[in-house]
GROMACS .gro file of C-alpha atoms in nm:
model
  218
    1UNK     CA    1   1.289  -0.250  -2.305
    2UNK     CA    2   1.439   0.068  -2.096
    3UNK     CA    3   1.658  -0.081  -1.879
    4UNK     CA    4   2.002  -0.181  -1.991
    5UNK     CA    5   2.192  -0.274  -1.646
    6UNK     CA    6   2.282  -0.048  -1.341
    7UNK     CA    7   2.600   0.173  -1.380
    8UNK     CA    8   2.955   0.110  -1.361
    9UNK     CA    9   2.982   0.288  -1.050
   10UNK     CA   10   2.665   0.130  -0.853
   11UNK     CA   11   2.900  -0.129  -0.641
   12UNK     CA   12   3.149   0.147  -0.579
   13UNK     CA   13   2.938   0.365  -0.500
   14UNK     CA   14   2.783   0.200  -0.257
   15UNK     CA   15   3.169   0.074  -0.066
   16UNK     CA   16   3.230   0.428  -0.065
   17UNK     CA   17   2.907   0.514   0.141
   18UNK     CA   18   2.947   0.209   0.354
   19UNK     CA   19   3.325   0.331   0.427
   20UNK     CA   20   3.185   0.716   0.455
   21UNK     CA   21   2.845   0.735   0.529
   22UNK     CA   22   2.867   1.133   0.568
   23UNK     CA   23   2.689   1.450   0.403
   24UNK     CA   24   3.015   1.514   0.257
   25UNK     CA   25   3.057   1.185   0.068
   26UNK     CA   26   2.703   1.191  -0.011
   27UNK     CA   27   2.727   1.571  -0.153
   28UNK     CA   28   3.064   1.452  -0.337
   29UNK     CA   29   2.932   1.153  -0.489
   30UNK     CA   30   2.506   1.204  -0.559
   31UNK     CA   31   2.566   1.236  -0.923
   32UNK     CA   32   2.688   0.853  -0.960
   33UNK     CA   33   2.385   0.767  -0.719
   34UNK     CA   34   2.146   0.918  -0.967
   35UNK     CA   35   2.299   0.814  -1.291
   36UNK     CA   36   2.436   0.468  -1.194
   37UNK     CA   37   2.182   0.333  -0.922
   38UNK     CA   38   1.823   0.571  -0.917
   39UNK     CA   39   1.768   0.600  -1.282
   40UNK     CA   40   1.867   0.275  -1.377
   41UNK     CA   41   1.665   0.155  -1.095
   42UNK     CA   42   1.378   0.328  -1.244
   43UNK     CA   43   1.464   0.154  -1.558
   44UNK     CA   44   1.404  -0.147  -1.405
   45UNK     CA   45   1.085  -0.082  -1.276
   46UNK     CA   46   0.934   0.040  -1.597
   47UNK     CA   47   1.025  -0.270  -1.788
   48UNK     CA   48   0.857  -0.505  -1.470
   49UNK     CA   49   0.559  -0.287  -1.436
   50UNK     CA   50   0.361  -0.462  -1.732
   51UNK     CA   51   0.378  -0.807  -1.508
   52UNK     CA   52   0.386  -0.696  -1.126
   53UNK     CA   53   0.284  -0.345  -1.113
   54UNK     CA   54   0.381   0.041  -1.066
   55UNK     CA   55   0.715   0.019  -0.795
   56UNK     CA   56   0.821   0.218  -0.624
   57UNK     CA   57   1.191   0.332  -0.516
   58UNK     CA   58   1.291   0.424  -0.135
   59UNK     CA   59   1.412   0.731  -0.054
   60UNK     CA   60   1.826   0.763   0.037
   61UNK     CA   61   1.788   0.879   0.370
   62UNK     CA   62   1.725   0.687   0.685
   63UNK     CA   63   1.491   0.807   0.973
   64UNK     CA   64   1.726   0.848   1.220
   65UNK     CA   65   1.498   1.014   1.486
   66UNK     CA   66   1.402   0.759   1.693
   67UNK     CA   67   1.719   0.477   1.608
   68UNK     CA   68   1.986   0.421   1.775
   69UNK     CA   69   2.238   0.391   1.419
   70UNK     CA   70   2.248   0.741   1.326
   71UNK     CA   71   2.415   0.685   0.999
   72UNK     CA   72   2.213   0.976   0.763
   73UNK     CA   73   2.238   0.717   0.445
   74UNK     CA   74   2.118   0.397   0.345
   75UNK     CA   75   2.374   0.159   0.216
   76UNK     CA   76   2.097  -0.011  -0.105
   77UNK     CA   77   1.902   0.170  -0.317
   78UNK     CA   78   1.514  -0.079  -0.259
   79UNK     CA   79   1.234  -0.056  -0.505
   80UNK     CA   80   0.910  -0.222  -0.445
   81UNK     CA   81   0.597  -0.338  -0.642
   82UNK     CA   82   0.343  -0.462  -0.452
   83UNK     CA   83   0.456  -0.741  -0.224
   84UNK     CA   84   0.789  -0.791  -0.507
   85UNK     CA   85   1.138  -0.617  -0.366
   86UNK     CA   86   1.435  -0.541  -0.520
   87UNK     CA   87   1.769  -0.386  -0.401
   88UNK     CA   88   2.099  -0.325  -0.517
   89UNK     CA   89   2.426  -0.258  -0.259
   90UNK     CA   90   2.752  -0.341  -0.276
   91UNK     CA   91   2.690  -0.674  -0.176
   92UNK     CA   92   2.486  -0.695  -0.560
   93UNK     CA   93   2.125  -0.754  -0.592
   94UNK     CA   94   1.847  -0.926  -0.324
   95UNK     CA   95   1.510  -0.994  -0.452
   96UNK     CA   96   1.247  -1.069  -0.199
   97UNK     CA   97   0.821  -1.110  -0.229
   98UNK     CA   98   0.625  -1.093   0.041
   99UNK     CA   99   0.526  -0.893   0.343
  100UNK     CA  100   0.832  -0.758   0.579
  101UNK     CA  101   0.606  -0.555   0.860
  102UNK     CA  102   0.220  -0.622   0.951
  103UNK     CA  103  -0.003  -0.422   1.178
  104UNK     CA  104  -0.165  -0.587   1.473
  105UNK     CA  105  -0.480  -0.652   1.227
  106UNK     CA  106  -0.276  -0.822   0.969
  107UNK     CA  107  -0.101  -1.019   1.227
  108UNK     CA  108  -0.498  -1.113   1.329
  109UNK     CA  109  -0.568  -1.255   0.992
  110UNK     CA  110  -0.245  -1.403   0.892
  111UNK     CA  111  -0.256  -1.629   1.199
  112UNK     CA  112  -0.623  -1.671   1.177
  113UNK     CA  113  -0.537  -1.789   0.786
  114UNK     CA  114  -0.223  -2.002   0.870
  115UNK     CA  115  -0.481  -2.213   1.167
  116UNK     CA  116  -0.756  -2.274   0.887
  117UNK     CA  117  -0.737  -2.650   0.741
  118UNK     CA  118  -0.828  -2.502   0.416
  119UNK     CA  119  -0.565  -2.198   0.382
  120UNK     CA  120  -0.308  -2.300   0.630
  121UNK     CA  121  -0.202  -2.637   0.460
  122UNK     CA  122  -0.141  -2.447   0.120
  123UNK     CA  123   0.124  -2.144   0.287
  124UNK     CA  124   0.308  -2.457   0.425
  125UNK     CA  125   0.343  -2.606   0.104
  126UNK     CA  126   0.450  -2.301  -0.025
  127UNK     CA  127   0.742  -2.193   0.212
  128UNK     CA  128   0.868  -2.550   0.216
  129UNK     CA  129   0.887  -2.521  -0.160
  130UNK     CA  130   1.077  -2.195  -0.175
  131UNK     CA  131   1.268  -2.335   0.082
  132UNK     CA  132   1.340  -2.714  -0.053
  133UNK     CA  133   1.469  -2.451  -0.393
  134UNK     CA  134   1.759  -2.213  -0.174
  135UNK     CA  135   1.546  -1.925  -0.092
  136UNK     CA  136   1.584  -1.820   0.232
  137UNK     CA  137   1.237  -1.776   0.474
  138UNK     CA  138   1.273  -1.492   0.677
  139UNK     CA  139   1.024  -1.218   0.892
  140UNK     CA  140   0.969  -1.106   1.230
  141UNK     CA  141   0.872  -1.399   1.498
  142UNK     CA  142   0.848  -1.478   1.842
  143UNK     CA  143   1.055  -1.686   2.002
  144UNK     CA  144   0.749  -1.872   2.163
  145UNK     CA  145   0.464  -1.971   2.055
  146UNK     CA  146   0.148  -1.711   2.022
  147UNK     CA  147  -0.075  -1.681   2.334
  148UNK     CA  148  -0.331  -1.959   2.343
  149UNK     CA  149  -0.165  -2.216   2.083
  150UNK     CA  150  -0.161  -2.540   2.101
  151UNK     CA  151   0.233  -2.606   2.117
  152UNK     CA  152   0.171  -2.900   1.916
  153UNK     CA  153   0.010  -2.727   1.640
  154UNK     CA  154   0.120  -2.901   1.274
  155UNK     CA  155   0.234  -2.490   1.196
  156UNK     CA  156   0.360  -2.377   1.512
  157UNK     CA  157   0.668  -2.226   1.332
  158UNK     CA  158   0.417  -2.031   1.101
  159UNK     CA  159   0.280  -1.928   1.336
  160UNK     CA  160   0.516  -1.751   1.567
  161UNK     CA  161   0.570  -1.507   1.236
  162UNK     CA  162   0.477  -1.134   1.269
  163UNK     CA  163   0.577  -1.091   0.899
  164UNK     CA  164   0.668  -1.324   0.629
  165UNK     CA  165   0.874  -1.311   0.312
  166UNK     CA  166   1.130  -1.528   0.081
  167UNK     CA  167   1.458  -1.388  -0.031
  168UNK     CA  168   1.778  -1.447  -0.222
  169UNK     CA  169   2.069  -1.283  -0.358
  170UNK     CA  170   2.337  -1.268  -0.609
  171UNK     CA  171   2.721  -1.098  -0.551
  172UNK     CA  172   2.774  -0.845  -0.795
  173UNK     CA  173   2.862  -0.998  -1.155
  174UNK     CA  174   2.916  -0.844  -1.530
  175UNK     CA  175   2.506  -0.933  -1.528
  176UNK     CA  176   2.419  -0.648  -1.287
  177UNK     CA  177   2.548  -0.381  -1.574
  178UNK     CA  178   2.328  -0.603  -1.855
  179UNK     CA  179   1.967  -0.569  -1.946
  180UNK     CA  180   1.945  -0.995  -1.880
  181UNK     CA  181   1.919  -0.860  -1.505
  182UNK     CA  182   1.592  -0.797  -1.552
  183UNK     CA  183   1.485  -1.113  -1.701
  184UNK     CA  184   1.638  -1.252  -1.342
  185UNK     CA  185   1.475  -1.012  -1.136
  186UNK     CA  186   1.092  -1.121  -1.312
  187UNK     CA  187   1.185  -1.512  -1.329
  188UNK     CA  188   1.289  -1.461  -0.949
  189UNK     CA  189   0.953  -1.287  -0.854
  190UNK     CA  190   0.767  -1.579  -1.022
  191UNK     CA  191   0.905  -1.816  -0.905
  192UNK     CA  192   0.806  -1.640  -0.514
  193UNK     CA  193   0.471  -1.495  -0.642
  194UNK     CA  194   0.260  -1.796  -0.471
  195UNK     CA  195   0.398  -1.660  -0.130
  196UNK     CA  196   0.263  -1.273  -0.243
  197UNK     CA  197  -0.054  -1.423  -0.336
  198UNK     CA  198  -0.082  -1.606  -0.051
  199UNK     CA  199   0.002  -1.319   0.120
  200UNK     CA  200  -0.227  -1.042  -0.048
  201UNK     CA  201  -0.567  -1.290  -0.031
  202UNK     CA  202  -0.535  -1.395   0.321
  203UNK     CA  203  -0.402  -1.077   0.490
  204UNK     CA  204  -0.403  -0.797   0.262
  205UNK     CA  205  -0.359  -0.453   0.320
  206UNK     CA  206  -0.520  -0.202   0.553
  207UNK     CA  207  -0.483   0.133   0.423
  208UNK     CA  208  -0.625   0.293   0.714
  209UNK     CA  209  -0.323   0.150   0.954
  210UNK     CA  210  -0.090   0.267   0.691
  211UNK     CA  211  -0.029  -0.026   0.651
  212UNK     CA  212   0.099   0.004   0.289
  213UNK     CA  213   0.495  -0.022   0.423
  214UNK     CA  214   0.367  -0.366   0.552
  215UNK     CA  215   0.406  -0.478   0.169
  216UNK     CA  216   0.717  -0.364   0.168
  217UNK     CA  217   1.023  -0.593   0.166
  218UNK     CA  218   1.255  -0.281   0.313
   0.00000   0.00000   0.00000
């Protein structure tokens, strides 16, 4: 095991840069990001990689070109593996599986997957599960029903999704500085894997779309 808890200075690190989100702060302060939050983070990942995968962390800085928040810095540091996400902020930790942005094509299938008597039944049961245990079902959806659907459809509400995933969180504790986080973290993704399976048989990803960030929770 490499991970032993993020740093002391992870939660106020990241009140500072919610209070200051400047170059200066950022400038002032990137040492504690990298030795409390990235590298720990990358701790993390190492120790979940022999279960879910190579992650992935996201870069600090927010694409600002085309948004209308032009805040430079993001206010979590979010590490993916496969369809599993993790974050930490000053709000604690969020864990999330599933699939937070689909092209049109994935859209195609998921919908496709979600009307099928064989495959649709079985997603139901799964987000009513995750839901009946706290986690909260969340993704992209239109606030009517897609084009040509029967408005009595038994899924209707699965249906209006454009992306899908399950999430949940936990305030900052002594637990975020221990290496038991990580035991969370992986009992957590279990626990929401049948939604990332679901997910990964039924729409998949298509690489040619770049649609690799459609795995991503953030």
């Amino acid at each position: 095991m490499v991970f032993t808890g993020f740093g002391d200075a992870a939660v106020d690190f990241y009140e500072g840069l919610e209070a200051d989100n400047s170059k200066a702060y950022w400038t002032d302060h990137k040492h504690l990001y990298e030795s409390h939050v990235r590298e720990p983070m990358r701790d993390l990942l190492a120790d979940l990689e022999p279960e879910f995968g190579p992650g992935r962390i996201f870069r600090p800085h927010r694409d600002v070109r085309f948004a209308a928040d032009k805040r430079p810095y993001k206010v979590q540091c979010g590490a993916t593996a496969g369809p599993h996400y993790v974050q930490v902020s000053a709000d604690g930790i969020m864990v999330a599986v599933g699939y937070y942005a689909m092209v049109p094509a994935q859209v195609a299938r998921f919908r496709a997957a979600v009307d099928d008597e064989r495959h649709g039944p079985e997603l139901a049961a799964i987000v009513d599960g995750l839901d009946d245990d706290g986690f909260t079902i969340a993704g992209d959806r239109l606030k009517t029903r897609p084009r040509g659907t029967d408005p009595e459809h038994p899924r209707i509400d699965l249906l209006r999704h454009r992306s899908l995933y399950a999430w949940c969180s936990w305030p900052p504790s002594e637990e975020l500085h221990t290496e038991a986080l990580a035991e969370r973290v992986a009992t957590t993704w279990r626990r929401l894997d049948p939604l990332g399976r679901w997910l990964d048989e039924h729409v998949g990803v298509d690489l040619d779309d770049g649609a690799e960030k459609a795995r991503r929770r953030r």
